Amino acid sequence: MSIRQIAALPYRTDDFAINSPARIMLITSRETKRWIIPKGNIGSGQLPHSAAAQEAEEEAGILGATCPTPLGSYRYRKKKRNGASVWVDVSVFPFAVTEELSTWDEQHQRERRWFSLEDAAEAVDEEDLRNLIHSFGAADFWAATRSTNIIDTVAQKTGVNTMFAWFQRLLPHQGNFFDLFERHAATLVAGADALARLVQGGNGMEDHIREIVEREHDADEITREVLNTVRRTFLTPFDRSAISGLIASMDDAIDEMQKTAGAVELYDVTSFDQEMIDMAAIIVDAARLTAEAMPLLRDVADNGDRLHELTERLVRMEGHADEIHAAGLKKLFQEHGETDTLRFIIWRELYQHMERVVDRFEDVANEIDGLVIDHG
């Protein structure tokens, strides 16, 4: 029987643009000095993603939002002091870094360094971990959707003639829908990041609320542009109802983020339960997956498998968020249901808004699945 551990995959992007590459933080192991990710054992009574966040803080000196839904797992052999070499299975949790500490527990035992996605994958020894890191980013798929040889690819893979492939190549540019989808997804990523910072409490909450509101206004402008373009465009890359459905579900997600922030401001909430922090971390990762999916819609046929992988993860994360939501409400009722009814009502509203954010991301996944079925 293998040993089970958890790990954090720390990441950040330089900005919120769709094609902004993700960077991965690796640390060195204490003895061999090889590059690894923060990992360790789960403490008694500790949730796996909470343990991963603790390891990230202790080993790498970073704070952030840990998605409770694991990205995947990898296996490695650990040599014990008695000479035995045993298998260790490690569940990996995406960790959106929000702060790098200047001092931390293992500061003098390890080195930490930011890598590009490709360099991070090459730096680690474990093949399964290398594959997980590769699967995390959108760079390869973004490059594929921007291929200058896409005309020949379409003709070769579909069997249609070159003239028809050329015509198909022109259609996605009608109305500029793909650029608008990607711009909207960038607002989702930025809004989710601000929401995660908001529920961490502390100084600057007003700024995070203001940013969420501003991002929601930006998203509204993009949504209006999409709907206006649908009405005045003769040739559209997808069915008009599919275009409207996709942008509406994306816009609903950031609307609920704004409602969450509005409730926090209205009721002057300054601290948050762990369950609420965990739901915000799921929202961060759901926004990231949505942003990865948008460029792939430029060539649904070639990118159908990857799109299906992303939507499966979004649906799985929504199910996990439902469990966290139910647990949070139960704890809230047990602690305040009879003694502090007003607090219960306020926090229940916050939980409902955050659950609806994740629900809307599931709607996004369903809209994407519909496009894959119709055009894949």
Coordinates of C-alpha atoms in Angstrom, one line a residue:
M1 CA 0.0 0.0 0.0
S2 CA 1.4 3.4 -1.0
I3 CA 1.8 6.4 1.3
R4 CA -0.5 9.3 0.5
Q5 CA 0.6 13.0 0.5
I6 CA -0.7 16.3 -0.7
A7 CA 1.1 19.1 -2.6
A8 CA 0.5 22.6 -3.8
L9 CA 1.1 23.8 -7.4
P10 CA 1.9 27.5 -6.9
Y11 CA 1.2 29.6 -9.9
R12 CA 0.7 33.2 -11.0
T13 CA 0.4 35.2 -14.2
D14 CA 1.9 38.6 -15.0
D15 CA -1.5 40.0 -15.9
F16 CA -5.0 38.9 -16.7
A17 CA -4.7 38.7 -20.4
I18 CA -5.9 35.3 -21.9
N19 CA -2.5 34.6 -23.4
S20 CA -0.5 35.7 -20.4
P21 CA 1.6 32.7 -19.6
A22 CA 1.4 31.0 -16.2
R23 CA 4.5 30.8 -14.1
I24 CA 5.1 28.0 -11.6
M25 CA 7.1 28.3 -8.4
L26 CA 9.3 25.3 -7.5
I27 CA 11.4 24.8 -4.4
T28 CA 14.4 22.6 -3.8
S29 CA 14.3 19.5 -1.6
R30 CA 16.2 19.7 1.6
E31 CA 18.7 16.9 1.0
T32 CA 19.1 16.3 -2.7
K33 CA 18.4 19.9 -3.8
R34 CA 16.3 18.7 -6.8
W35 CA 13.3 20.8 -7.9
I36 CA 10.0 19.9 -6.4
I37 CA 6.7 21.5 -5.4
P38 CA 5.7 22.1 -1.8
K39 CA 4.3 18.8 -0.4
G40 CA 3.8 16.9 2.8
N41 CA 1.5 14.8 4.9
I42 CA -2.0 15.5 6.0
G43 CA -2.4 16.3 9.6
S44 CA -5.0 14.7 11.8
G45 CA -8.4 16.2 11.1
Q46 CA -7.0 18.4 8.4
L47 CA -8.5 18.9 5.0
P48 CA -6.2 17.9 2.1
H49 CA -6.2 21.4 0.4
S50 CA -5.6 23.1 3.8
A51 CA -2.6 20.8 4.4
A52 CA -1.3 21.8 0.9
A53 CA -1.6 25.5 1.7
Q54 CA 0.2 24.9 5.0
E55 CA 3.1 23.2 3.2
A56 CA 3.2 26.1 0.7
E57 CA 3.6 28.6 3.5
E58 CA 6.1 26.6 5.5
E59 CA 8.3 25.3 2.7
A60 CA 8.0 28.1 0.1
G61 CA 6.9 31.2 2.1
I62 CA 3.8 31.9 0.0
L63 CA 0.2 32.6 0.7
G64 CA -2.7 32.3 -1.6
A65 CA -6.0 30.6 -2.6
T66 CA -5.9 26.8 -2.7
C67 CA -8.5 25.2 -4.9
P68 CA -10.1 22.3 -2.9
T69 CA -10.5 20.3 -6.1
P70 CA -7.2 18.6 -7.0
L71 CA -5.7 19.0 -10.4
G72 CA -4.6 15.4 -10.4
S73 CA -1.9 13.2 -8.7
Y74 CA 1.5 11.9 -9.3
R75 CA 3.6 9.0 -7.8
Y76 CA 7.2 8.9 -6.8
R77 CA 9.5 6.6 -4.8
K78 CA 10.6 7.8 -1.3
K79 CA 13.6 6.3 0.3
K80 CA 13.1 5.9 4.0
R81 CA 15.8 6.0 6.6
N82 CA 15.7 2.2 7.1
G83 CA 16.7 1.8 3.4
A84 CA 13.3 0.9 2.1
S85 CA 12.0 2.5 -1.1
V86 CA 8.2 3.0 -1.1
W87 CA 5.7 4.5 -3.4
V88 CA 4.1 7.8 -2.4
D89 CA 0.9 9.0 -4.2
V90 CA 0.6 12.8 -4.1
S91 CA -2.6 14.8 -4.8
V92 CA -1.8 18.2 -6.3
F93 CA -3.9 21.3 -5.6
P94 CA -3.7 24.5 -7.7
F95 CA -2.5 27.3 -5.5
A96 CA -3.0 30.9 -6.8
V97 CA -0.2 32.9 -5.1
T98 CA -1.2 36.2 -3.7
E99 CA 1.7 37.0 -1.4
E100 CA 5.4 36.1 -1.1
L101 CA 6.7 36.3 2.5
S102 CA 10.1 37.7 3.2
T103 CA 10.7 35.2 6.0
W104 CA 9.3 31.7 6.5
D105 CA 10.0 28.5 8.4
E106 CA 12.2 26.7 5.9
Q107 CA 13.8 29.8 4.3
H108 CA 17.4 28.6 5.0
Q109 CA 16.8 25.0 3.9
R110 CA 15.4 25.5 0.5
E111 CA 15.6 27.7 -2.6
R112 CA 12.4 29.0 -4.3
R113 CA 12.2 30.1 -7.9
W114 CA 9.6 31.1 -10.5
F115 CA 9.8 29.1 -13.7
S116 CA 8.0 29.3 -17.0
L117 CA 5.5 26.4 -17.5
E118 CA 7.8 24.6 -19.9
D119 CA 10.9 25.1 -17.7
A120 CA 9.1 23.9 -14.6
A121 CA 8.0 20.7 -16.3
E122 CA 11.5 20.1 -17.4
A123 CA 13.0 20.8 -14.0
V124 CA 11.0 18.2 -12.1
D125 CA 12.0 14.5 -12.1
E126 CA 8.7 12.8 -11.9
E127 CA 7.1 12.1 -15.3
D128 CA 3.5 12.3 -13.9
L129 CA 4.2 15.6 -12.3
R130 CA 5.7 16.9 -15.5
N131 CA 2.5 15.9 -17.3
L132 CA 0.4 17.6 -14.7
I133 CA 2.3 20.9 -15.1
H134 CA 2.0 20.6 -18.9
S135 CA -1.7 20.1 -18.6
F136 CA -2.1 23.1 -16.3
G137 CA -1.4 25.8 -18.8
A138 CA -2.9 26.9 -22.0
A139 CA 0.2 27.9 -23.9
D140 CA 0.4 24.9 -26.2
F141 CA -3.3 25.1 -27.0
W142 CA -3.1 28.9 -27.5
A143 CA -0.3 28.3 -30.0
A144 CA -2.4 25.7 -31.8
T145 CA -5.3 28.0 -32.2
R146 CA -3.1 30.7 -33.7
S147 CA -1.3 28.3 -36.1
T148 CA -0.5 30.0 -39.5
N149 CA -1.0 26.6 -41.2
I150 CA -4.6 26.2 -40.0
I151 CA -6.0 26.2 -43.5
D152 CA -4.0 23.2 -44.5
T153 CA -4.8 21.5 -41.2
V154 CA -8.5 21.8 -41.7
A155 CA -8.3 20.6 -45.2
Q156 CA -6.2 17.6 -44.3
K157 CA -8.1 16.5 -41.2
T158 CA -11.6 17.0 -42.5
G159 CA -11.1 15.9 -46.1
V160 CA -12.7 19.1 -47.6
N161 CA -11.0 21.0 -50.3
T162 CA -8.7 23.9 -49.8
M163 CA -11.1 26.5 -51.0
F164 CA -13.8 25.4 -48.4
A165 CA -11.1 25.3 -45.7
W166 CA -10.1 28.8 -46.6
F167 CA -13.8 29.9 -46.4
Q168 CA -14.1 28.3 -43.0
R169 CA -11.0 30.1 -41.9
L170 CA -12.7 33.4 -42.7
L171 CA -15.9 32.7 -40.8
P172 CA -14.6 33.0 -37.2
H173 CA -13.4 36.5 -37.9
Q174 CA -17.0 37.7 -38.7
G175 CA -18.1 39.8 -35.8
N176 CA -14.9 39.4 -33.8
F177 CA -16.7 37.1 -31.4
F178 CA -13.6 35.1 -30.3
D179 CA -11.7 38.2 -29.2
L180 CA -14.8 39.3 -27.2
F181 CA -15.1 35.9 -25.5
E182 CA -11.4 36.1 -24.5
R183 CA -11.7 39.6 -23.2
H184 CA -14.7 38.7 -21.1
A185 CA -12.9 35.6 -19.7
A186 CA -10.0 38.0 -18.7
T187 CA -12.5 40.0 -16.6
L188 CA -13.6 36.7 -14.9
V189 CA -10.0 35.9 -14.0
A190 CA -9.4 39.3 -12.6
G191 CA -12.7 39.4 -10.7
A192 CA -12.1 35.9 -9.2
D193 CA -8.6 37.0 -8.1
A194 CA -10.0 40.1 -6.4
L195 CA -12.8 38.0 -4.8
A196 CA -10.2 35.5 -3.4
R197 CA -8.2 38.5 -1.9
L198 CA -11.4 39.9 -0.5
V199 CA -12.3 36.9 1.5
Q200 CA -8.9 36.8 3.0
G201 CA -10.0 39.9 5.0
G202 CA -7.5 42.3 6.4
N203 CA -6.4 45.7 4.9
G204 CA -7.5 46.7 1.4
M205 CA -10.9 45.1 1.3
E206 CA -12.4 48.3 -0.1
D207 CA -10.0 48.2 -3.0
H208 CA -10.9 44.5 -3.8
I209 CA -14.6 45.4 -3.7
R210 CA -14.0 48.3 -6.0
E211 CA -12.1 46.2 -8.5
I212 CA -14.8 43.5 -8.6
V213 CA -17.4 46.2 -9.4
E214 CA -15.2 47.7 -12.1
R215 CA -14.5 44.3 -13.6
E216 CA -18.2 43.6 -13.7
H217 CA -18.9 46.9 -15.5
D218 CA -16.2 46.0 -18.0
A219 CA -17.8 42.6 -18.5
D220 CA -21.2 44.2 -19.1
E221 CA -19.7 46.4 -21.9
I222 CA -18.3 43.3 -23.6
T223 CA -21.5 41.4 -23.2
R224 CA -23.5 44.3 -24.8
E225 CA -21.0 44.4 -27.7
V226 CA -21.4 40.6 -28.3
L227 CA -25.2 40.9 -28.3
N228 CA -25.1 43.9 -30.6
T229 CA -22.7 42.1 -32.9
V230 CA -24.9 39.0 -33.1
R231 CA -27.8 41.2 -34.3
R232 CA -25.8 42.9 -37.1
T233 CA -23.6 40.1 -38.3
F234 CA -24.8 38.0 -41.2
L235 CA -22.3 35.1 -40.8
T236 CA -21.5 33.9 -37.3
P237 CA -19.0 31.1 -36.3
F238 CA -21.7 29.4 -34.2
D239 CA -25.5 29.4 -33.9
R240 CA -26.6 32.8 -32.6
S241 CA -28.4 31.3 -29.6
A242 CA -25.1 29.4 -28.7
I243 CA -23.1 32.7 -28.8
S244 CA -25.7 34.5 -26.7
G245 CA -25.9 31.6 -24.2
L246 CA -22.2 31.4 -23.7
I247 CA -21.6 35.1 -23.1
A248 CA -24.7 35.3 -20.9
S249 CA -23.5 32.5 -18.6
M250 CA -20.1 34.1 -18.4
D251 CA -21.6 37.4 -17.5
D252 CA -23.9 35.8 -14.9
A253 CA -20.7 34.5 -13.2
I254 CA -19.2 37.9 -12.7
D255 CA -22.5 39.4 -11.8
E256 CA -22.7 37.0 -8.9
M257 CA -19.1 37.9 -7.9
Q258 CA -20.3 41.6 -7.8
K259 CA -23.3 40.6 -5.7
T260 CA -21.0 38.8 -3.3
A261 CA -18.8 41.9 -3.0
G262 CA -21.9 44.1 -2.6
A263 CA -23.2 42.0 0.3
V264 CA -19.8 42.1 2.0
E265 CA -19.8 45.9 1.7
L266 CA -23.5 46.3 2.7
Y267 CA -23.2 44.1 5.8
D268 CA -19.7 45.2 6.7
V269 CA -18.3 41.7 6.9
T270 CA -14.6 41.6 7.7
S271 CA -13.8 38.0 8.4
F272 CA -14.8 34.8 6.6
D273 CA -15.3 31.1 7.3
Q274 CA -12.8 28.6 5.9
E275 CA -15.6 27.2 3.7
M276 CA -16.2 30.5 2.1
I277 CA -12.4 30.9 1.5
D278 CA -12.4 27.5 -0.1
M279 CA -15.3 28.4 -2.4
A280 CA -13.5 31.5 -3.5
A281 CA -10.5 29.3 -4.4
I282 CA -12.7 27.1 -6.5
I283 CA -13.9 30.2 -8.3
V284 CA -10.3 31.3 -9.0
D285 CA -9.6 28.0 -10.7
A286 CA -12.9 27.9 -12.5
A287 CA -12.1 31.3 -14.0
R288 CA -8.7 30.1 -15.1
L289 CA -10.1 27.0 -16.8
T290 CA -12.7 29.2 -18.6
A291 CA -10.0 31.5 -19.8
E292 CA -8.1 28.5 -21.1
A293 CA -11.1 27.3 -23.0
M294 CA -12.0 30.5 -24.9
P295 CA -9.1 30.5 -27.4
L296 CA -9.7 26.8 -28.1
L297 CA -13.2 27.7 -29.5
R298 CA -11.5 29.1 -32.5
D299 CA -11.0 25.5 -33.7
V300 CA -13.5 23.4 -31.9
A301 CA -12.9 20.3 -34.1
D302 CA -9.2 20.1 -33.3
N303 CA -9.5 21.1 -29.7
G304 CA -12.6 19.1 -28.8
D305 CA -10.8 16.6 -26.5
R306 CA -9.1 19.4 -24.5
L307 CA -12.3 21.4 -24.2
H308 CA -14.1 18.3 -22.9
E309 CA -11.3 17.8 -20.3
L310 CA -11.8 21.4 -19.1
T311 CA -15.6 21.2 -18.9
E312 CA -15.4 17.9 -17.0
R313 CA -13.1 19.6 -14.4
L314 CA -15.5 22.6 -14.2
V315 CA -18.5 20.3 -13.5
R316 CA -16.5 18.3 -10.9
M317 CA -15.5 21.5 -9.2
E318 CA -19.1 22.6 -9.1
G319 CA -20.0 19.4 -7.3
H320 CA -17.3 19.9 -4.8
A321 CA -18.4 23.5 -4.2
D322 CA -21.9 22.2 -3.4
E323 CA -20.5 20.0 -0.7
I324 CA -18.5 22.8 0.8
H325 CA -21.6 25.1 0.6
A326 CA -23.7 22.5 2.4
A327 CA -21.0 22.0 5.1
G328 CA -20.6 25.8 5.6
L329 CA -24.4 26.3 6.0
K330 CA -24.7 23.4 8.4
K331 CA -21.8 24.8 10.6
L332 CA -23.3 28.3 10.4
F333 CA -26.7 27.1 11.6
Q334 CA -25.2 25.0 14.4
E335 CA -23.2 28.0 15.6
H336 CA -25.6 30.9 15.1
G337 CA -29.0 29.6 13.9
E338 CA -30.6 29.9 17.3
T339 CA -28.4 32.5 19.0
D340 CA -27.7 35.1 16.3
T341 CA -30.4 34.9 13.6
L342 CA -29.3 38.1 11.8
R343 CA -25.7 36.8 11.4
F344 CA -27.1 33.5 10.0
I345 CA -29.3 35.3 7.5
I346 CA -26.4 37.6 6.3
W347 CA -23.9 34.7 5.9
R348 CA -26.4 32.5 4.2
E349 CA -26.8 35.2 1.6
L350 CA -23.1 35.3 1.1
Y351 CA -22.9 31.6 0.7
Q352 CA -25.8 31.6 -1.8
H353 CA -24.0 34.2 -4.0
M354 CA -20.8 32.3 -4.0
E355 CA -22.5 29.1 -4.8
R356 CA -24.3 30.8 -7.7
V357 CA -20.9 32.0 -9.1
V358 CA -19.8 28.3 -9.3
D359 CA -23.1 27.3 -10.7
R360 CA -22.7 29.8 -13.5
F361 CA -19.3 28.4 -14.4
E362 CA -21.0 25.0 -14.7
D363 CA -23.4 26.7 -17.1
V364 CA -20.4 27.9 -19.1
A365 CA -19.1 24.3 -19.2
N366 CA -22.5 23.2 -20.5
E367 CA -22.5 25.8 -23.2
I368 CA -19.0 24.8 -24.3
D369 CA -20.0 21.1 -24.4
G370 CA -22.9 22.1 -26.6
L371 CA -20.5 23.8 -29.1
V372 CA -18.2 20.7 -29.0
I373 CA -21.2 18.4 -29.8
D374 CA -22.5 20.7 -32.6
H375 CA -19.1 21.6 -34.2
G376 CA -16.7 18.9 -33.1

